[in-house]
PDB file of C-alpha atoms in Angstrom:
ATOM      1  CA  UNK A   1      21.872 -16.470  -2.262  1.00  0.00           C
ATOM      2  CA  UNK A   2      21.359 -12.754  -1.934  1.00  0.00           C
ATOM      3  CA  UNK A   3      18.241 -11.956  -0.493  1.00  0.00           C
ATOM      4  CA  UNK A   4      18.318  -8.309   0.267  1.00  0.00           C
ATOM      5  CA  UNK A   5      18.684  -7.477  -3.515  1.00  0.00           C
ATOM      6  CA  UNK A   6      14.805  -8.071  -3.430  1.00  0.00           C
ATOM      7  CA  UNK A   7      13.691  -5.953   0.062  1.00  0.00           C
ATOM      8  CA  UNK A   8      12.198  -3.196  -1.617  1.00  0.00           C
ATOM      9  CA  UNK A   9      10.100  -5.101  -3.918  1.00  0.00           C
ATOM     10  CA  UNK A  10       9.257  -7.517  -1.166  1.00  0.00           C
ATOM     11  CA  UNK A  11       8.164  -4.797   1.535  1.00  0.00           C
ATOM     12  CA  UNK A  12       6.096  -2.932  -1.308  1.00  0.00           C
ATOM     13  CA  UNK A  13       4.008  -6.475  -2.094  1.00  0.00           C
ATOM     14  CA  UNK A  14       3.949  -7.143   1.609  1.00  0.00           C
ATOM     15  CA  UNK A  15       2.807  -3.413   1.931  1.00  0.00           C
ATOM     16  CA  UNK A  16      -0.136  -3.625  -0.129  1.00  0.00           C
ATOM     17  CA  UNK A  17      -1.424  -6.651   1.224  1.00  0.00           C
ATOM     18  CA  UNK A  18      -0.961  -5.877   4.659  1.00  0.00           C
ATOM     19  CA  UNK A  19      -1.725  -2.412   4.488  1.00  0.00           C
ATOM     20  CA  UNK A  20       0.979  -1.479   6.922  1.00  0.00           C
ATOM     21  CA  UNK A  21       4.443  -0.371   7.060  1.00  0.00           C
ATOM     22  CA  UNK A  22       4.835  -2.387  10.507  1.00  0.00           C
ATOM     23  CA  UNK A  23       3.368  -4.868   9.158  1.00  0.00           C
ATOM     24  CA  UNK A  24       5.148  -5.252   5.653  1.00  0.00           C
ATOM     25  CA  UNK A  25       8.421  -4.766   7.383  1.00  0.00           C
ATOM     26  CA  UNK A  26       7.330  -7.644  10.149  1.00  0.00           C
ATOM     27  CA  UNK A  27       6.393  -9.863   6.955  1.00  0.00           C
ATOM     28  CA  UNK A  28       9.987  -9.467   5.085  1.00  0.00           C
ATOM     29  CA  UNK A  29      11.977  -9.808   7.967  1.00  0.00           C
ATOM     30  CA  UNK A  30       9.762 -13.551   8.431  1.00  0.00           C
ATOM     31  CA  UNK A  31      10.061 -13.893   4.548  1.00  0.00           C
ATOM     32  CA  UNK A  32      13.970 -14.015   4.701  1.00  0.00           C
ATOM     33  CA  UNK A  33      14.035 -16.255   7.969  1.00  0.00           C
ATOM     34  CA  UNK A  34      11.910 -18.655   6.747  1.00  0.00           C
ATOM     35  CA  UNK A  35      13.555 -18.478   3.559  1.00  0.00           C
ATOM     36  CA  UNK A  36      17.358 -19.160   5.401  1.00  0.00           C
ATOM     37  CA  UNK A  37      15.807 -22.048   7.527  1.00  0.00           C
ATOM     38  CA  UNK A  38      14.609 -24.004   4.076  1.00  0.00           C
ATOM     39  CA  UNK A  39      17.377 -22.681   1.765  1.00  0.00           C
ATOM     40  CA  UNK A  40      18.571 -26.261   1.176  1.00  0.00           C
ATOM     41  CA  UNK A  41      15.220 -27.098  -0.380  1.00  0.00           C
ATOM     42  CA  UNK A  42      15.563 -23.790  -2.655  1.00  0.00           C
ATOM     43  CA  UNK A  43      15.570 -25.414  -6.533  1.00  0.00           C
ATOM     44  CA  UNK A  44      18.290 -23.272  -8.129  1.00  0.00           C
ATOM     45  CA  UNK A  45      16.641 -23.680 -11.203  1.00  0.00           C
ATOM     46  CA  UNK A  46      13.565 -22.081 -10.508  1.00  0.00           C
ATOM     47  CA  UNK A  47      13.865 -18.266  -9.944  1.00  0.00           C
ATOM     48  CA  UNK A  48      14.728 -17.036  -6.927  1.00  0.00           C
ATOM     49  CA  UNK A  49      12.197 -14.144  -7.044  1.00  0.00           C
ATOM     50  CA  UNK A  50       9.227 -16.128  -7.542  1.00  0.00           C
ATOM     51  CA  UNK A  51      10.540 -18.040  -4.438  1.00  0.00           C
ATOM     52  CA  UNK A  52      10.593 -15.759  -2.535  1.00  0.00           C
ATOM     53  CA  UNK A  53       7.513 -14.204  -3.120  1.00  0.00           C
ATOM     54  CA  UNK A  54       6.065 -17.501  -2.446  1.00  0.00           C
ATOM     55  CA  UNK A  55       7.261 -17.479   0.897  1.00  0.00           C
ATOM     56  CA  UNK A  56       6.232 -13.518   1.353  1.00  0.00           C
ATOM     57  CA  UNK A  57       1.994 -14.707  -0.078  1.00  0.00           C
ATOM     58  CA  UNK A  58       2.236 -17.324   2.266  1.00  0.00           C
ATOM     59  CA  UNK A  59       3.607 -15.174   5.528  1.00  0.00           C
ATOM     60  CA  UNK A  60       1.127 -11.985   4.754  1.00  0.00           C
ATOM     61  CA  UNK A  61      -1.533 -14.827   4.202  1.00  0.00           C
ATOM     62  CA  UNK A  62      -0.764 -16.203   7.984  1.00  0.00           C
ATOM     63  CA  UNK A  63      -0.468 -12.315   9.311  1.00  0.00           C
ATOM     64  CA  UNK A  64      -3.954 -11.903   7.775  1.00  0.00           C
ATOM     65  CA  UNK A  65      -5.109 -14.986   9.715  1.00  0.00           C
ATOM     66  CA  UNK A  66      -3.246 -14.237  13.205  1.00  0.00           C
ATOM     67  CA  UNK A  67      -4.645 -11.890  16.063  1.00  0.00           C
ATOM     68  CA  UNK A  68      -1.685 -11.599  17.334  1.00  0.00           C
ATOM     69  CA  UNK A  69      -0.367  -8.864  14.802  1.00  0.00           C
ATOM     70  CA  UNK A  70       2.119  -5.907  15.975  1.00  0.00           C
ATOM     71  CA  UNK A  71      -0.871  -3.347  14.302  1.00  0.00           C
ATOM     72  CA  UNK A  72      -4.346  -4.057  12.332  1.00  0.00           C
ATOM     73  CA  UNK A  73      -3.590  -3.400   8.881  1.00  0.00           C
ATOM     74  CA  UNK A  74      -5.866  -0.518   8.873  1.00  0.00           C
ATOM     75  CA  UNK A  75      -7.440   2.166  11.128  1.00  0.00           C
ATOM     76  CA  UNK A  76     -10.210   4.512  10.946  1.00  0.00           C
ATOM     77  CA  UNK A  77     -13.522   5.201  11.398  1.00  0.00           C
ATOM     78  CA  UNK A  78     -15.344   2.391   9.279  1.00  0.00           C
ATOM     79  CA  UNK A  79     -18.949   3.907  10.528  1.00  0.00           C
ATOM     80  CA  UNK A  80     -18.263   7.339   8.632  1.00  0.00           C
ATOM     81  CA  UNK A  81     -15.760   7.049   6.347  1.00  0.00           C
ATOM     82  CA  UNK A  82     -13.101   4.580   5.006  1.00  0.00           C
ATOM     83  CA  UNK A  83     -10.277   2.735   6.761  1.00  0.00           C
ATOM     84  CA  UNK A  84      -7.142   4.314   6.565  1.00  0.00           C
ATOM     85  CA  UNK A  85      -3.707   2.651   6.681  1.00  0.00           C
ATOM     86  CA  UNK A  86      -0.243   3.694   7.376  1.00  0.00           C
ATOM     87  CA  UNK A  87       1.826   5.525   5.059  1.00  0.00           C
ATOM     88  CA  UNK A  88       5.012   4.272   3.004  1.00  0.00           C
ATOM     89  CA  UNK A  89       7.498   6.684   1.826  1.00  0.00           C
ATOM     90  CA  UNK A  90       8.841   6.326  -1.473  1.00  0.00           C
ATOM     91  CA  UNK A  91      12.816   5.001  -0.179  1.00  0.00           C
ATOM     92  CA  UNK A  92      10.916   1.996   0.769  1.00  0.00           C
ATOM     93  CA  UNK A  93       9.722   0.848  -2.554  1.00  0.00           C
ATOM     94  CA  UNK A  94      11.240   3.005  -5.258  1.00  0.00           C
ATOM     95  CA  UNK A  95      12.593   0.720  -7.881  1.00  0.00           C
ATOM     96  CA  UNK A  96      15.943   0.719  -9.218  1.00  0.00           C
ATOM     97  CA  UNK A  97      17.630   3.049 -12.060  1.00  0.00           C
ATOM     98  CA  UNK A  98      17.370   2.959 -14.669  1.00  0.00           C
ATOM     99  CA  UNK A  99      13.935   2.281 -14.784  1.00  0.00           C
ATOM    100  CA  UNK A 100      10.851   3.428 -17.313  1.00  0.00           C
ATOM    101  CA  UNK A 101       9.436   6.413 -16.048  1.00  0.00           C
ATOM    102  CA  UNK A 102       6.213   5.114 -16.891  1.00  0.00           C
ATOM    103  CA  UNK A 103       7.018   2.128 -14.912  1.00  0.00           C
ATOM    104  CA  UNK A 104       7.960   4.190 -12.159  1.00  0.00           C
ATOM    105  CA  UNK A 105       3.801   6.243 -12.128  1.00  0.00           C
ATOM    106  CA  UNK A 106       2.425   3.031 -12.553  1.00  0.00           C
ATOM    107  CA  UNK A 107       4.527   1.549  -9.544  1.00  0.00           C
ATOM    108  CA  UNK A 108       4.304   5.020  -7.199  1.00  0.00           C
ATOM    109  CA  UNK A 109       0.484   4.999  -8.080  1.00  0.00           C
ATOM    110  CA  UNK A 110       0.715   1.218  -6.362  1.00  0.00           C
ATOM    111  CA  UNK A 111       1.493   2.038  -3.142  1.00  0.00           C
ATOM    112  CA  UNK A 112      -0.990   5.311  -2.840  1.00  0.00           C
ATOM    113  CA  UNK A 113      -2.064   5.019   0.834  1.00  0.00           C
ATOM    114  CA  UNK A 114      -6.095   5.530  -1.027  1.00  0.00           C
ATOM    115  CA  UNK A 115      -4.776   2.356  -3.481  1.00  0.00           C
ATOM    116  CA  UNK A 116      -3.472   0.401  -0.979  1.00  0.00           C
ATOM    117  CA  UNK A 117      -7.023   1.355   1.586  1.00  0.00           C
ATOM    118  CA  UNK A 118      -9.169  -0.045  -1.242  1.00  0.00           C
ATOM    119  CA  UNK A 119      -6.960  -3.169  -1.399  1.00  0.00           C
ATOM    120  CA  UNK A 120      -7.720  -4.157   2.038  1.00  0.00           C
ATOM    121  CA  UNK A 121     -11.868  -4.865   1.242  1.00  0.00           C
ATOM    122  CA  UNK A 122     -10.951  -7.911  -1.130  1.00  0.00           C
ATOM    123  CA  UNK A 123     -10.120 -11.177   0.529  1.00  0.00           C
ATOM    124  CA  UNK A 124      -7.008 -11.788   1.248  1.00  0.00           C
ATOM    125  CA  UNK A 125      -6.225 -14.739  -1.553  1.00  0.00           C
ATOM    126  CA  UNK A 126      -8.525 -12.443  -4.361  1.00  0.00           C
ATOM    127  CA  UNK A 127      -5.588  -9.339  -3.084  1.00  0.00           C
ATOM    128  CA  UNK A 128      -2.673 -11.216  -3.631  1.00  0.00           C
ATOM    129  CA  UNK A 129      -4.080 -12.042  -7.392  1.00  0.00           C
ATOM    130  CA  UNK A 130      -5.129  -8.380  -8.233  1.00  0.00           C
ATOM    131  CA  UNK A 131      -1.615  -7.049  -6.939  1.00  0.00           C
ATOM    132  CA  UNK A 132       0.290  -9.785  -8.421  1.00  0.00           C
ATOM    133  CA  UNK A 133      -1.240  -9.841 -11.844  1.00  0.00           C
ATOM    134  CA  UNK A 134      -2.493  -6.180 -12.309  1.00  0.00           C
ATOM    135  CA  UNK A 135       0.572  -4.326 -10.342  1.00  0.00           C
ATOM    136  CA  UNK A 136       3.354  -6.634 -11.001  1.00  0.00           C
ATOM    137  CA  UNK A 137       1.909  -8.130 -14.163  1.00  0.00           C
ATOM    138  CA  UNK A 138       2.552 -11.535 -13.898  1.00  0.00           C
ATOM    139  CA  UNK A 139       1.765 -14.190 -16.108  1.00  0.00           C
ATOM    140  CA  UNK A 140      -1.558 -16.100 -14.554  1.00  0.00           C
ATOM    141  CA  UNK A 141       0.583 -19.105 -14.953  1.00  0.00           C
ATOM    142  CA  UNK A 142       3.482 -18.170 -12.594  1.00  0.00           C
ATOM    143  CA  UNK A 143       0.441 -16.461  -9.924  1.00  0.00           C
ATOM    144  CA  UNK A 144      -0.783 -20.494 -10.613  1.00  0.00           C
ATOM    145  CA  UNK A 145       2.314 -21.989  -9.736  1.00  0.00           C
ATOM    146  CA  UNK A 146       3.000 -19.475  -6.635  1.00  0.00           C
ATOM    147  CA  UNK A 147      -0.836 -19.857  -5.286  1.00  0.00           C
ATOM    148  CA  UNK A 148      -0.495 -23.435  -5.934  1.00  0.00           C
ATOM    149  CA  UNK A 149      -3.891 -23.659  -7.876  1.00  0.00           C
ATOM    150  CA  UNK A 150      -4.706 -23.692 -11.626  1.00  0.00           C
ATOM    151  CA  UNK A 151      -4.571 -21.009 -14.336  1.00  0.00           C
ATOM    152  CA  UNK A 152      -8.662 -21.182 -14.257  1.00  0.00           C
ATOM    153  CA  UNK A 153      -9.103 -20.190 -10.186  1.00  0.00           C
ATOM    154  CA  UNK A 154      -6.335 -17.667 -10.901  1.00  0.00           C
ATOM    155  CA  UNK A 155      -8.617 -15.635 -13.319  1.00  0.00           C
ATOM    156  CA  UNK A 156     -12.119 -16.126 -11.937  1.00  0.00           C
ATOM    157  CA  UNK A 157      -9.909 -15.193  -9.126  1.00  0.00           C
ATOM    158  CA  UNK A 158      -9.077 -11.839 -10.733  1.00  0.00           C
ATOM    159  CA  UNK A 159     -12.144 -11.324 -12.356  1.00  0.00           C
ATOM    160  CA  UNK A 160     -13.976 -11.221  -8.947  1.00  0.00           C
ATOM    161  CA  UNK A 161     -11.003  -9.022  -7.498  1.00  0.00           C
ATOM    162  CA  UNK A 162     -11.302  -6.115 -10.371  1.00  0.00           C
ATOM    163  CA  UNK A 163     -15.484  -6.448  -9.642  1.00  0.00           C
ATOM    164  CA  UNK A 164     -14.792  -5.709  -5.792  1.00  0.00           C
ATOM    165  CA  UNK A 165     -11.922  -3.196  -6.142  1.00  0.00           C
ATOM    166  CA  UNK A 166     -13.565   0.251  -4.673  1.00  0.00           C
ATOM    167  CA  UNK A 167     -12.803   2.878  -6.998  1.00  0.00           C
ATOM    168  CA  UNK A 168      -9.619   5.115  -6.028  1.00  0.00           C
ATOM    169  CA  UNK A 169     -10.080   8.626  -7.395  1.00  0.00           C
ATOM    170  CA  UNK A 170      -6.913  10.098  -8.967  1.00  0.00           C
ATOM    171  CA  UNK A 171      -5.043  12.362  -6.567  1.00  0.00           C
ATOM    172  CA  UNK A 172      -0.966  13.237  -6.645  1.00  0.00           C
ATOM    173  CA  UNK A 173       1.125  14.821  -3.821  1.00  0.00           C
ATOM    174  CA  UNK A 174       0.625  18.594  -3.673  1.00  0.00           C
ATOM    175  CA  UNK A 175       2.928  20.831  -5.306  1.00  0.00           C
ATOM    176  CA  UNK A 176       6.125  22.647  -3.666  1.00  0.00           C
ATOM    177  CA  UNK A 177       4.014  25.924  -3.566  1.00  0.00           C
ATOM    178  CA  UNK A 178       0.549  24.295  -2.270  1.00  0.00           C
ATOM    179  CA  UNK A 179       2.587  22.490   0.333  1.00  0.00           C
ATOM    180  CA  UNK A 180       4.143  25.715   1.270  1.00  0.00           C
ATOM    181  CA  UNK A 181       0.797  28.005   1.008  1.00  0.00           C
ATOM    182  CA  UNK A 182      -0.618  24.835   3.510  1.00  0.00           C
ATOM    183  CA  UNK A 183       1.903  24.973   6.064  1.00  0.00           C
ATOM    184  CA  UNK A 184       2.147  28.183   6.011  1.00  0.00           C
ATOM    185  CA  UNK A 185      -1.550  28.979   7.140  1.00  0.00           C
ATOM    186  CA  UNK A 186      -1.616  25.704   9.640  1.00  0.00           C
ATOM    187  CA  UNK A 187       1.555  27.499  11.178  1.00  0.00           C
ATOM    188  CA  UNK A 188      -0.541  30.419  11.634  1.00  0.00           C
ATOM    189  CA  UNK A 189      -3.398  28.900  12.080  1.00  0.00           C
ATOM    190  CA  UNK A 190      -5.291  31.028   9.630  1.00  0.00           C
ATOM    191  CA  UNK A 191      -8.276  29.130   8.928  1.00  0.00           C
ATOM    192  CA  UNK A 192      -9.543  31.391   6.159  1.00  0.00           C
ATOM    193  CA  UNK A 193      -6.181  30.790   4.057  1.00  0.00           C
ATOM    194  CA  UNK A 194      -6.146  26.611   4.926  1.00  0.00           C
ATOM    195  CA  UNK A 195      -9.922  26.539   4.059  1.00  0.00           C
ATOM    196  CA  UNK A 196      -9.179  28.474   0.160  1.00  0.00           C
ATOM    197  CA  UNK A 197      -6.596  25.425  -0.482  1.00  0.00           C
ATOM    198  CA  UNK A 198      -9.149  22.785   0.349  1.00  0.00           C
ATOM    199  CA  UNK A 199     -11.163  20.766  -2.153  1.00  0.00           C
ATOM    200  CA  UNK A 200     -15.046  21.323  -1.722  1.00  0.00           C
ATOM    201  CA  UNK A 201     -14.968  17.352  -1.190  1.00  0.00           C
ATOM    202  CA  UNK A 202     -11.674  17.376   0.615  1.00  0.00           C
ATOM    203  CA  UNK A 203     -11.433  15.016   3.651  1.00  0.00           C
ATOM    204  CA  UNK A 204      -9.784  15.002   6.999  1.00  0.00           C
ATOM    205  CA  UNK A 205      -9.062  11.814   9.276  1.00  0.00           C
ATOM    206  CA  UNK A 206      -6.838  10.874  12.268  1.00  0.00           C
ATOM    207  CA  UNK A 207      -6.076   7.491  12.835  1.00  0.00           C
ATOM    208  CA  UNK A 208      -5.674   5.332  15.059  1.00  0.00           C
ATOM    209  CA  UNK A 209      -9.625   7.944  16.426  1.00  0.00           C
ATOM    210  CA  UNK A 210     -12.558   7.375  14.299  1.00  0.00           C
ATOM    211  CA  UNK A 211     -12.465  10.790  13.490  1.00  0.00           C
ATOM    212  CA  UNK A 212     -13.274  11.399  10.021  1.00  0.00           C
ATOM    213  CA  UNK A 213     -14.395  14.729   8.156  1.00  0.00           C
ATOM    214  CA  UNK A 214     -15.730  15.511   4.702  1.00  0.00           C
ATOM    215  CA  UNK A 215     -16.522  18.931   2.991  1.00  0.00           C
ATOM    216  CA  UNK A 216     -14.601  22.279   2.961  1.00  0.00           C
ATOM    217  CA  UNK A 217     -16.783  23.452   5.636  1.00  0.00           C
ATOM    218  CA  UNK A 218     -16.996  20.812   8.288  1.00  0.00           C
ATOM    219  CA  UNK A 219     -12.795  20.946   7.906  1.00  0.00           C
ATOM    220  CA  UNK A 220     -13.065  24.484   8.656  1.00  0.00           C
ATOM    221  CA  UNK A 221     -15.592  24.597  11.891  1.00  0.00           C
ATOM    222  CA  UNK A 222     -13.103  22.015  13.101  1.00  0.00           C
ATOM    223  CA  UNK A 223      -9.938  24.033  12.494  1.00  0.00           C
ATOM    224  CA  UNK A 224     -11.930  27.255  13.877  1.00  0.00           C
ATOM    225  CA  UNK A 225     -12.177  25.173  17.193  1.00  0.00           C
ATOM    226  CA  UNK A 226      -8.744  23.889  17.532  1.00  0.00           C
ATOM    227  CA  UNK A 227      -6.103  25.131  19.348  1.00  0.00           C
ATOM    228  CA  UNK A 228      -4.207  21.961  20.864  1.00  0.00           C
ATOM    229  CA  UNK A 229      -1.577  22.098  18.031  1.00  0.00           C
ATOM    230  CA  UNK A 230      -0.282  25.738  19.491  1.00  0.00           C
ATOM    231  CA  UNK A 231       3.767  25.810  19.620  1.00  0.00           C
ATOM    232  CA  UNK A 232       4.171  22.646  16.977  1.00  0.00           C
ATOM    233  CA  UNK A 233       6.383  22.528  14.189  1.00  0.00           C
ATOM    234  CA  UNK A 234       6.871  20.804  10.805  1.00  0.00           C
ATOM    235  CA  UNK A 235       9.015  19.464   8.895  1.00  0.00           C
ATOM    236  CA  UNK A 236       8.135  18.749   5.125  1.00  0.00           C
ATOM    237  CA  UNK A 237       8.585  15.207   3.906  1.00  0.00           C
ATOM    238  CA  UNK A 238       7.140  14.139   0.056  1.00  0.00           C
ATOM    239  CA  UNK A 239       3.185  14.592   0.171  1.00  0.00           C
ATOM    240  CA  UNK A 240       3.696  16.097   3.696  1.00  0.00           C
ATOM    241  CA  UNK A 241       5.181  17.094   6.538  1.00  0.00           C
ATOM    242  CA  UNK A 242       6.066  15.374  10.070  1.00  0.00           C
ATOM    243  CA  UNK A 243       4.512  17.780  13.184  1.00  0.00           C
ATOM    244  CA  UNK A 244       6.381  18.444  16.472  1.00  0.00           C
ATOM    245  CA  UNK A 245       4.813  19.179  19.435  1.00  0.00           C
ATOM    246  CA  UNK A 246       5.511  22.205  21.418  1.00  0.00           C
ATOM    247  CA  UNK A 247       8.109  20.087  23.360  1.00  0.00           C
ATOM    248  CA  UNK A 248      10.013  19.533  20.014  1.00  0.00           C
ATOM    249  CA  UNK A 249       8.825  15.761  20.712  1.00  0.00           C
ATOM    250  CA  UNK A 250       7.328  14.080  17.665  1.00  0.00           C
ATOM    251  CA  UNK A 251       3.393  13.954  17.161  1.00  0.00           C
ATOM    252  CA  UNK A 252       2.205  13.220  14.018  1.00  0.00           C
ATOM    253  CA  UNK A 253       3.258  12.693  10.307  1.00  0.00           C
ATOM    254  CA  UNK A 254       0.881  14.459   7.910  1.00  0.00           C
ATOM    255  CA  UNK A 255      -0.304  13.511   4.570  1.00  0.00           C
ATOM    256  CA  UNK A 256      -1.449  15.502   1.882  1.00  0.00           C
ATOM    257  CA  UNK A 257      -2.956  14.604  -1.558  1.00  0.00           C
ATOM    258  CA  UNK A 258      -3.939  17.037  -4.327  1.00  0.00           C
ATOM    259  CA  UNK A 259      -5.844  17.247  -7.322  1.00  0.00           C
ATOM    260  CA  UNK A 260      -6.381  20.703  -9.515  1.00  0.00           C
ATOM    261  CA  UNK A 261      -4.270  22.488  -6.845  1.00  0.00           C
ATOM    262  CA  UNK A 262      -6.179  21.771  -4.548  1.00  0.00           C
ATOM    263  CA  UNK A 263      -5.916  19.351  -1.426  1.00  0.00           C
ATOM    264  CA  UNK A 264      -8.153  16.657  -1.866  1.00  0.00           C
ATOM    265  CA  UNK A 265      -7.431  14.518   1.754  1.00  0.00           C
ATOM    266  CA  UNK A 266      -5.057  15.675   4.655  1.00  0.00           C
ATOM    267  CA  UNK A 267      -4.701  12.353   7.127  1.00  0.00           C
ATOM    268  CA  UNK A 268      -3.218  13.066  10.196  1.00  0.00           C
ATOM    269  CA  UNK A 269      -1.352  10.001  12.126  1.00  0.00           C
ATOM    270  CA  UNK A 270      -0.832  10.077  15.642  1.00  0.00           C
ATOM    271  CA  UNK A 271       1.807   7.559  15.261  1.00  0.00           C
ATOM    272  CA  UNK A 272       5.038   8.947  16.663  1.00  0.00           C
ATOM    273  CA  UNK A 273       7.023   5.546  15.452  1.00  0.00           C
ATOM    274  CA  UNK A 274       6.423   6.528  11.810  1.00  0.00           C
ATOM    275  CA  UNK A 275       9.459   9.159  11.765  1.00  0.00           C
ATOM    276  CA  UNK A 276      11.892   6.427  12.369  1.00  0.00           C
ATOM    277  CA  UNK A 277       9.776   5.497   8.857  1.00  0.00           C
ATOM    278  CA  UNK A 278       9.809   8.675   7.098  1.00  0.00           C
ATOM    279  CA  UNK A 279      13.857   9.323   8.489  1.00  0.00           C
ATOM    280  CA  UNK A 280      12.078  12.600  10.129  1.00  0.00           C
ATOM    281  CA  UNK A 281      14.442  13.826  13.172  1.00  0.00           C
ATOM    282  CA  UNK A 282      12.698  12.100  16.419  1.00  0.00           C
ATOM    283  CA  UNK A 283      12.566  15.891  18.246  1.00  0.00           C
ATOM    284  CA  UNK A 284      12.293  19.024  16.181  1.00  0.00           C
ATOM    285  CA  UNK A 285      15.328  20.359  14.060  1.00  0.00           C
ATOM    286  CA  UNK A 286      13.732  24.139  14.001  1.00  0.00           C
ATOM    287  CA  UNK A 287      12.518  26.594  16.756  1.00  0.00           C
ATOM    288  CA  UNK A 288       9.686  27.859  14.066  1.00  0.00           C
ATOM    289  CA  UNK A 289       6.119  27.595  16.424  1.00  0.00           C
ATOM    290  CA  UNK A 290       2.883  27.291  15.120  1.00  0.00           C
ATOM    291  CA  UNK A 291      -0.502  29.269  15.814  1.00  0.00           C
ATOM    292  CA  UNK A 292      -2.601  26.043  15.795  1.00  0.00           C
TER     293      UNK A 292
END
């Protein structure tokens, strides 16, 4: 029974369900553990993938009901802005080649942080139905079997989930030139240069603090009064960079989204544990110093 070939798909599914790569990792491990313990009850005539997804769904639903999760699904500023989850790197969910490029784009969009955060407003079972039906393209009969319910109930839950899902604005990773310009302005504490790269309605957040800003002017004001990042260094990752403090220690992972050549959102996750998730070194590999 080769379980590990399904790890990538299960990781992405659990991430969408739970909104955190750490909880998703725990859920996949628990899925494999439950599968191994109940392997003698597995019916070989049933697809292994469907069986594992059934177990993973139950694990996620149990986790969402639990008060003892390692990390809540989302952290952010509920009073001033949307809840913000933790990011998942592409290497954790990428589809095996060869793959239809259109499918790859759809798969990538479905693990965008904004979409995953939007999913968290749905009740857990509606969330599972929407992911399985609209993201993974399972048939209603398959989802009904997985959730031990009727096709009519699945269709009803899907309709309610689609109606309740918040709209997710189009966005993308910044192109290399934009990311390079942003990093250069950051390193030089060039507030005017940073602001010029921002969309008028750009947002900035910093989980796990309840701190959230919207608008080029508000973000510019915050930058102009900030000097806590003097001596920091940056290491690029896809869609952002790892930030190290003046002593070379992991400080934050910064994600950047863009549209029309401008930065639309920056999220600074003050979670050093994310460095391992993204394969970033645990000490700064470069002597480059920032001005803020």
